[in-house]
Amino acid sequence: MTDAHTEPLAQRYTAVRQHSLALSSALTPEDQCVQSMPDASPTKWHLAHTTWFFETLVLQSHVPAYSVHDARYAPLFNSYYESLGPRHPRPQRGLLTRPSLAEVHAYRSAVDSAMLRLIEGPLMQAAGESKLHLLIELGLQHEQQHQELLLTDALHLMSLNPLRPAVMPGAEPSWLSLHALDGESERTPPGAWLDQAGGGIDIGHVGAHFAFDNETPRHRVWVEPHAIARELVTNADFQGFIDDGGYRCASLWLSEGWQAVQALGWAAPLHWLEDGLEFTLQGAQPRQPGQPVRHLSFFEAAAYAEWAGARLPTEFEWESAATGPTPPDHAFGQVWQWTRSSYDPYPRFRPLAGAVGEYNGKFMVGQMVLRGSSLATPPDHARATYRNFFPPATRWQFTGLRLAKDL
Amino acid sequence: MTDAHTEPLAQRYTAVRQHSLALSSALTPEDQCVQSMPDASPTKWHLAHTTWFFETLVLQSHVPAYSVHDARYAPLFNSYYESLGPRHPRPQRGLLTRPSLAEVHAYRSAVDSAMLRLIEGPLMQAAGESKLHLLIELGLQHEQQHQELLLTDALHLMSLNPLRPAVMPGAEPSWLSLHALDGESERTPPGAWLDQAGGGIDIGHVGAHFAFDNETPRHRVWVEPHAIARELVTNADFQGFIDDGGYRCASLWLSEGWQAVQALGWAAPLHWLEDGLEFTLQGAQPRQPGQPVRHLSFFEAAAYAEWAGARLPTEFEWESAATGPTPPDHAFGQVWQWTRSSYDPYPRFRPLAGAVGEYNGKFMVGQMVLRGSSLATPPDHARATYRNFFPPATRWQFTGLRLAKDL
Amino acid sequence: MTDAHTEPLAQRYTAVRQHSLALSSALTPEDQCVQSMPDASPTKWHLAHTTWFFETLVLQSHVPAYSVHDARYAPLFNSYYESLGPRHPRPQRGLLTRPSLAEVHAYRSAVDSAMLRLIEGPLMQAAGESKLHLLIELGLQHEQQHQELLLTDALHLMSLNPLRPAVMPGAEPSWLSLHALDGESERTPPGAWLDQAGGGIDIGHVGAHFAFDNETPRHRVWVEPHAIARELVTNADFQGFIDDGGYRCASLWLSEGWQAVQALGWAAPLHWLEDGLEFTLQGAQPRQPGQPVRHLSFFEAAAYAEWAGARLPTEFEWESAATGPTPPDHAFGQVWQWTRSSYDPYPRFRPLAGAVGEYNGKFMVGQMVLRGSSLATPPDHARATYRNFFPPATRWQFTGLRLAKDL
Amino acid sequence: MTDAHTEPLAQRYTAVRQHSLALSSALTPEDQCVQSMPDASPTKWHLAHTTWFFETLVLQSHVPAYSVHDARYAPLFNSYYESLGPRHPRPQRGLLTRPSLAEVHAYRSAVDSAMLRLIEGPLMQAAGESKLHLLIELGLQHEQQHQELLLTDALHLMSLNPLRPAVMPGAEPSWLSLHALDGESERTPPGAWLDQAGGGIDIGHVGAHFAFDNETPRHRVWVEPHAIARELVTNADFQGFIDDGGYRCASLWLSEGWQAVQALGWAAPLHWLEDGLEFTLQGAQPRQPGQPVRHLSFFEAAAYAEWAGARLPTEFEWESAATGPTPPDHAFGQVWQWTRSSYDPYPRFRPLAGAVGEYNGKFMVGQMVLRGSSLATPPDHARATYRNFFPPATRWQFTGLRLAKDL
C-alpha cells in the first residue's frame, strides 16, 4: 500500500499507476474494451483517460519540450472537461476497439516515463514543488477514483454475461482481502447505537494533506442530538426488509424511488442472484448473511431506514462520528454509505482554478453524498472528510448504509 | 383578500373556493380540459382535485352520514396519495373530457355545501375544533397552491397555441395587480447589497399559525457572513447575460444544466417571444426591462449568478434576511427565488400522520428549494418560512432569482 | 344517403358537410378538442381540416375574389401537404383549445356559403365543370374519409376514459344501423368457401365515376386458383383462437407481430372489455359472438389465418371476388378487411398533379392494404376498387378479416 | 471460389467455413467483440452463430452420438429461432466478451470436425443424402449471408471510430477485387435503357439447385412494357441529385422518407466523408465518380429516381431483365439494388417445415426487396431469383439502385 503523505512521489506514482494494471490483469482485451451501459466506461478507457489526465494537465502544461504521444487521443480520452476541447460521446466509449489495449499500455508507459523524468528532474523544483506536487497528487487521487470505477464497471459488464465470468478469479489482491469481513464472528451485537451530543461542529478538510476541493473549506455546522449505528446494515438485515414486503409497500419509499421500483422491477439489491448467491468480483458466490449489504440505491437505503424506524445520517453526522472518540465500526473499506445529504457546495466553496475546476463543482446538483469507502477503494484514498456522490438511483457501485436516529 | 388567522372559517372557506373559479373565468371548457405536458394538469382537474381533497380527507373521514358525490371520481382526481387508492395516470389527465366542466362545477357546489354544513355544525366542535380546523386549513392552503399551478399550467397551454390566447385578458384580479411592479420607478439602485453577519440562526416555522410540515421543526443553522441583493434580477440584467453569450459559455453552467441548454436549445427564459415581447397571463406583451426576470430554471439562475460574480443564497440565508430588520425588496409577490439549497428534510422532520403525510416528505430528493412567492401566489398564502420546491430544470413556474455573495 | 353520381352537386355537398356535424352532435366541446394519441386527431380538427381543404384547394385556387376566413388557420389545419406551407405539429393538434368549437363551426358555415356560391355560380361553368367538379368531389370524398376517422378517433378517446362515455349514445344514425348484423341469424354456415378460378384479371378503377388516384390505372394481374371465405371471421371464431393460446404461440406470428404482442401485452382485440363486453360507439356493450371481429391489427389477422390453416387474401383476390358473379357476404359495411398485400403503387401509377398529388402516393411504403368498408364508412364512399391502408400494427380502426386459401 | 453445384460437399464446406475466418483476419479480438448498433452483430457472434446453426440443425438433429460442444452457448448464439429456445437479447450481443474469440475459434473447429465426419461418413447416406445435403447447403448459404453481414457490420463499427481503421487494410481478397469496377472506363454510355416488352412472365426459382424458400414457387406475373437502365446509378449521378437540392426538396420523397431526412439529418449517402472521401473496407478512400453509389436507403433511392424522372424497377421487372437475352450491366457483384416491391410472399409460398421455416417467411412485412448482389456477396451466393430484403431506412448495407421507366 502506498502512502500519499510520506512516500517519495516517484515511488508513489509508480505504485498507483501499477495498481491500475494489476486490477485489470485477469481481464481479456475484449473485457477491457466493451461498455455495458452509458454510465459505465470500458477498462481500457479508464486506463487511457487517467493517462490523458497526466499528459494534458501535467506534461503539456509544465514540460515545454513534451511531445504529445498521439494527438488523436485527446478527444477520445477527455471525459468531461469542456475547457479542454471536444470529446467522443460518452455512450460510445465502448466502440473504440482502436487504439488496442496494447497501444493503450504503450501510451501509459510513454507518459509514465515522461512523468518520472519530470518528477525526478529539475523542472519540478523550478516550478515550485508544492503546486506541481499537488497537481500530480490530484492525478494520482483521480486515478484511484477510476480504479474503483474500473472494478464496478467491469463487475457490471460481467454481470450481464450469462456465463458469469469473474473480474478477479481466485485470490483477491491483498488490499482487497484485508478488508473482507469474516462473516458474523467479528460483528458487534446488532442494534448497538453510538449517541452523539450534537451542537456546533466543524466539518470539512483543513491542512496540508491532499483533499478534493469539494471537501473544503472547513466550516461550522449545527447538529442536533442523535445516535448513529455502530454497524453497517447486513445482508441478513436487508433480507428481513424484503421478507416483510419492503419492495411492495409504497409508504416506505420516496415518491421517485417508488416509481423506480415499479418501472425497473426492483425486488432485491443489484447483483443478488438466485439460490442465495450474489455476483461478486470473484463471480457468483454464496451471499454471507453477516456481510454488509451492498449495491443499493439511495432510494432502497432510505426505504430500509424508514422500515427500520430510523433514518439515514446526514453527511455531517457521519463525519462527526467518524472523527470522534468512538467511531462506528467499518466506516471504511466495506461499502460507501448513503447519507441523507444532497451534494450541495460547502459555504465559501470555490472550485480550483483552471480546467481542474471542472472536477467536482459542476456536478453539485441532483446527487446524494456517500461517506466512508468501499472494499474497492484503495485504502490510502479514503478519509473522513471525503465526499463521494452519485444520483439517487445508482446501484452498480459498492453502496450500502448505516442507520441513524434522533435523540 | 382572505386572512387565514382572523377570518371566520366559513367566510374564508368560501372566499378561497370562489377564487379558484374566478381565476378560471376567462377560460373556455376546452381550455380547462386540455393538458399541455405531463408535468401540467388541466384547469378542470385542479378544480376537481382540490374538491376531492376536501371530500376525501375531511368529509369522508369526519362526517359519518356523508354520501360520496360520485364514487367514480376518486381514482380520477386523486393526485399522488398511494394510501388513498389507485389513480388515473398523471399524463392522461387531459383525456378526461368527462366529467364535463359543468359536472365538476356541480361537484364543487355539492362538496362546498357539505363543507359549510360541517364548518357551522356541531360536528366541528365535537371533533375537537383545532384538529379539524387545521385539516380544513390544510385543504385551503392546498387549494391555494393549486391556484398558482392552475395559472402556470394554463399559461403553458396557451403559450403553445399559435393564436396566443390570454389566460386573463383585460384587467387582472386585484390581488394580482397589487403586486405588479411599476417599471423602473420604484426600484432601488441596482447592485445594492444587504450585509448579513451570519452565526447561529433559527430557521423554520413555530407557533399556532398554519405552516406545512416541511417548514418544521424550527432548528438552528450556522450561517457564514454574507450579503444578499436588495433587489431581484431584472429582464434588463438577464438580457446582459444573454448578450454576453451566457447561453453559449459552458464554464458558467452546472454540468446537467449545460446538457439541458444543448439538448433543449435554451437561449432565453421560457415565454420570451420575438420582438421584445413575452407571453404573460394577459397574452403577448412588451417585456419590461425593469421587471424581475421570470420563467428561469435553477440552472439558468445559477449560471446567471456565476456570470455576475456572485451566487444564489441558501434557503437559510434567504429566510434569515427576509425575517431580519432590513428585509430585501420584493421578497414576495413577484417571482419565486431559486436558492442554492437542495430540498432536504429539516432535522427531526416527521411527516404528518396518515394520508396527509404524503403531502411533502416523499418529494424530498432531486429538487431545489425556492423561497418568497410570485405574482400568482395568493398573498395570504406567502410566508417567510415557506419552502417551495421544483426539479432544477423547471421553467414554467414564475421563477426568478436574487443574488448573494460571501463576505 | 347521398349519391356521388346522380345527385346535384350542391345537394350532395350540403349533405356530406352536414353529416360531419351530425356525427359529432353528441360530443361536447371538450370531447371534440382532445387528442388521445399522436395517430388520432380531435373531432374539431377533423371539422376544421376538411373545411381548410375546400378553402385552400378550391376557393383560394379558383375564386379570384375569395377572402380567406382567418389567415391564421392555414398552418393549424393543414395536415401533411408540404407544398401548402408549414404545419402545426401533428402530436400537438389536441392543444388547440382555440379556435373554439363555435369558431370552427362558423368557419365551416363561411366556407360552405362560399362553396355553394361557387357551385351554383358562373365560375363553375367557366372553369370547365368537369375538372372543378372532380376537385370538389375529391374534397367530399376526403371529408367522408375523415368522417370515419372522426368516429374511430373519438371512440379511442372515450375508451381511455374510465367513465366510458359513448360517442353516439342511444340510437345510431340510420346509415350506421342499416349495416349492423343481426347476430347469428343471417349468417351463412361457417366455413363456406367461394372457389375462384384465377388467371389474368383486370384490377383497378376505370370510368367516369370518382376514384382516388391510388386505385388507378386499371391493369392486368395474374392470380392463382384459390378460394375466399364467404363470411367474415366473427367474435366467436376469434375467441377460439384466444382460447387455443393464439396470443402465446410464437410460431403463428410474423416476427414483428410477435414483438408487438410481447411489448404491448396484446391478449385480445382492442376495445374488448372484461365480462364479455366490448367498447363501441354506443359505449360498453355485450360482445355478440356472431358479429365480425374488429379492432384487429394486421399481425393479429395474419396470426389468426395461420392458426385457422388458411391465409389472408391478396387485394387482387379480394377485388376479383367482390366484383365477380358470387361476391362474398358482407364485403362492405362491417369491417375493413386486411389483405396480404403491401400498399405498393399500381403499374404506371402517377399521383395527381399539384398539391392533391400528396394525397396518396407519398404513403406507399410500410403499409398494408385493407379492402371493403366498415360500419363507419359512409355507404356511398365504398367501392370494390377502394384501397384503404394502415401500418400493420394499427388497431383503432374498424378492422377485421376474411380468410382465403390456395386451391 | 467454391461452386455449390459441382464441388464435393466436404471441399465446399471447408472452403466456405474458411472464408469466414479469412474475412475477419485483419480484425483484432476487440474489433470482433463490439456491437455498433442493435441492427448489427459482432464479428465473433457471426462466427459463433453460423457454427451454432450447423451444430443445432444438423449435428444435434442427425448425429445420435453428438455431444454438444458447450451447452451454455445455445441461448447466446441462437439468433431468432423461437422454436429453438430462449435467446440472449439481440442488442446485448456486444456484451459477450466471453466466450473469447479463441474459444469461438475452438468451437468452430470442433463443429467442423464433426461436420466433416458426418459428411464423409455413413450417416449421410443412411439419412437420405439429398435431404441432409440440402440442409447442409442451407447452412452454407446461411454462412455466406453472414459473411456479407460480417463485413457491413464491421464497416459500420469502424466508421464510428475517429481513428478510421480499415476492416481489410491493403489488398482485397481476390473475389472482392474481381468485382471492382475500373472507374469510368468500362461503363456503357450513361442513360442507356433496355426496353422490355412485358406480358406474362414466370418468376421465381425452380429446379434442383439450391434456393431459399422465399424464391419459390415459380409463378406467373403480368408485367407492363417498360425499360430498365443498362447501368447502375453512380456516385457522380448521385452528386447531381445532392447538388440540385435533392435532400431539401420534400416533393421528391415518400412521407416516411422525408421524416427520416429531417429527423436523422441525412444529406449524403452513409459513409460519405469530407473532402471527396468515402469510408470503405479499406478505410477512408477517394470517392470514384464512376463507381456505383452505395449505402443508400430505399427512401434515398426512390427520391433519386423521382428526381431523375424515372422510377425503381419492381422485383419482377428486375428478374425478368436479368434472366433475359440482354441483361443489364453489373447486375451482380457491385451493389444490391432496391426495387419498388414490398417483400410479400409469392403465391402458394409455404415456409420449410421445422425450425428452418423461421428463416424467411416470418419477416415478410415492412421490408423492401433488393435484387442482384454486392461486392461483399460471395459470388457463388448470387442468383437472379435471390430476394434480399431490408427495412426501407436501411443504409449500412452495400445498397444502391438502377432506374426503370414505363414505356
Short mmCIF file of N, CA and C in Angstrom, two decimals, chain D residues 3-39:
data_model
loop_
_atom_site.label_atom_id
_atom_site.label_comp_id
_atom_site.label_asym_id
_atom_site.label_seq_id
_atom_site.Cartn_x
_atom_site.Cartn_y
_atom_site.Cartn_z
N ASP D 3 -18.07 -23.77 -55.74
CA ASP D 3 -19.23 -23.91 -56.62
C ASP D 3 -20.21 -24.85 -55.94
N ALA D 4 -21.37 -24.34 -55.67
CA ALA D 4 -22.35 -25.10 -54.88
C ALA D 4 -22.87 -26.31 -55.63
N HIS D 5 -22.68 -26.33 -56.93
CA HIS D 5 -23.38 -27.36 -57.70
C HIS D 5 -22.49 -28.55 -58.06
N THR D 6 -21.21 -28.30 -58.21
CA THR D 6 -20.37 -29.38 -58.72
C THR D 6 -19.33 -29.85 -57.72
N GLU D 7 -18.97 -29.03 -56.80
CA GLU D 7 -17.87 -29.32 -55.90
C GLU D 7 -18.27 -30.41 -54.90
N PRO D 8 -17.36 -31.28 -54.54
CA PRO D 8 -17.67 -32.22 -53.45
C PRO D 8 -18.04 -31.45 -52.18
N LEU D 9 -19.00 -31.97 -51.44
CA LEU D 9 -19.54 -31.21 -50.32
C LEU D 9 -18.49 -30.91 -49.27
N ALA D 10 -17.64 -31.89 -48.95
CA ALA D 10 -16.63 -31.67 -47.91
C ALA D 10 -15.71 -30.52 -48.30
N GLN D 11 -15.35 -30.51 -49.57
CA GLN D 11 -14.47 -29.45 -50.05
C GLN D 11 -15.17 -28.09 -49.97
N ARG D 12 -16.41 -28.07 -50.40
CA ARG D 12 -17.17 -26.82 -50.35
C ARG D 12 -17.38 -26.36 -48.90
N TYR D 13 -17.72 -27.32 -48.04
CA TYR D 13 -17.93 -26.97 -46.63
C TYR D 13 -16.68 -26.28 -46.07
N THR D 14 -15.54 -26.90 -46.31
CA THR D 14 -14.29 -26.36 -45.78
C THR D 14 -13.99 -24.98 -46.36
N ALA D 15 -14.25 -24.82 -47.65
CA ALA D 15 -13.94 -23.55 -48.29
C ALA D 15 -14.80 -22.42 -47.72
N VAL D 16 -16.09 -22.69 -47.58
CA VAL D 16 -16.99 -21.63 -47.08
C VAL D 16 -16.64 -21.28 -45.63
N ARG D 17 -16.43 -22.31 -44.85
CA ARG D 17 -16.13 -22.05 -43.44
C ARG D 17 -14.82 -21.28 -43.29
N GLN D 18 -13.84 -21.65 -44.09
CA GLN D 18 -12.55 -20.98 -44.01
C GLN D 18 -12.67 -19.52 -44.43
N HIS D 19 -13.56 -19.28 -45.37
CA HIS D 19 -13.69 -17.91 -45.88
C HIS D 19 -14.14 -16.94 -44.79
N SER D 20 -14.98 -17.39 -43.89
CA SER D 20 -15.41 -16.50 -42.80
C SER D 20 -14.23 -16.05 -41.96
N LEU D 21 -13.32 -16.98 -41.73
CA LEU D 21 -12.14 -16.62 -40.94
C LEU D 21 -11.23 -15.68 -41.73
N ALA D 22 -11.13 -15.93 -43.02
CA ALA D 22 -10.28 -15.07 -43.84
C ALA D 22 -10.80 -13.62 -43.81
N LEU D 23 -12.11 -13.47 -43.87
CA LEU D 23 -12.67 -12.12 -43.90
C LEU D 23 -12.35 -11.34 -42.63
N SER D 24 -12.23 -12.06 -41.52
CA SER D 24 -12.04 -11.38 -40.23
C SER D 24 -10.58 -11.39 -39.80
N SER D 25 -9.70 -11.76 -40.69
CA SER D 25 -8.32 -11.98 -40.26
C SER D 25 -7.60 -10.69 -39.89
N ALA D 26 -8.04 -9.55 -40.40
CA ALA D 26 -7.36 -8.29 -40.05
C ALA D 26 -7.99 -7.63 -38.83
N LEU D 27 -8.99 -8.25 -38.26
CA LEU D 27 -9.68 -7.65 -37.12
C LEU D 27 -9.12 -8.18 -35.81
N THR D 28 -8.95 -7.30 -34.83
CA THR D 28 -8.46 -7.72 -33.52
C THR D 28 -9.59 -8.39 -32.74
N PRO D 29 -9.24 -9.09 -31.65
CA PRO D 29 -10.31 -9.65 -30.80
C PRO D 29 -11.30 -8.57 -30.33
N GLU D 30 -10.79 -7.37 -30.05
CA GLU D 30 -11.70 -6.29 -29.65
C GLU D 30 -12.64 -5.90 -30.79
N ASP D 31 -12.09 -5.73 -31.99
CA ASP D 31 -12.93 -5.41 -33.15
C ASP D 31 -14.04 -6.44 -33.32
N GLN D 32 -13.71 -7.69 -33.05
CA GLN D 32 -14.65 -8.77 -33.32
C GLN D 32 -15.68 -8.96 -32.21
N CYS D 33 -15.52 -8.21 -31.15
CA CYS D 33 -16.42 -8.38 -29.98
C CYS D 33 -17.51 -7.32 -29.90
N VAL D 34 -17.22 -6.12 -30.39
CA VAL D 34 -18.09 -4.96 -30.13
C VAL D 34 -19.24 -4.89 -31.13
N GLN D 35 -20.37 -4.40 -30.65
CA GLN D 35 -21.59 -4.24 -31.46
C GLN D 35 -21.85 -2.74 -31.60
N SER D 36 -21.95 -2.28 -32.83
CA SER D 36 -22.04 -0.83 -33.04
C SER D 36 -23.45 -0.28 -32.96
N MET D 37 -24.45 -1.14 -33.14
CA MET D 37 -25.86 -0.73 -33.04
C MET D 37 -26.69 -1.99 -32.93
N PRO D 38 -27.96 -1.87 -32.47
CA PRO D 38 -28.77 -3.08 -32.30
C PRO D 38 -28.95 -3.89 -33.59
N ASP D 39 -28.98 -3.22 -34.75
CA ASP D 39 -29.16 -3.96 -36.00
C ASP D 39 -27.93 -4.75 -36.42
#
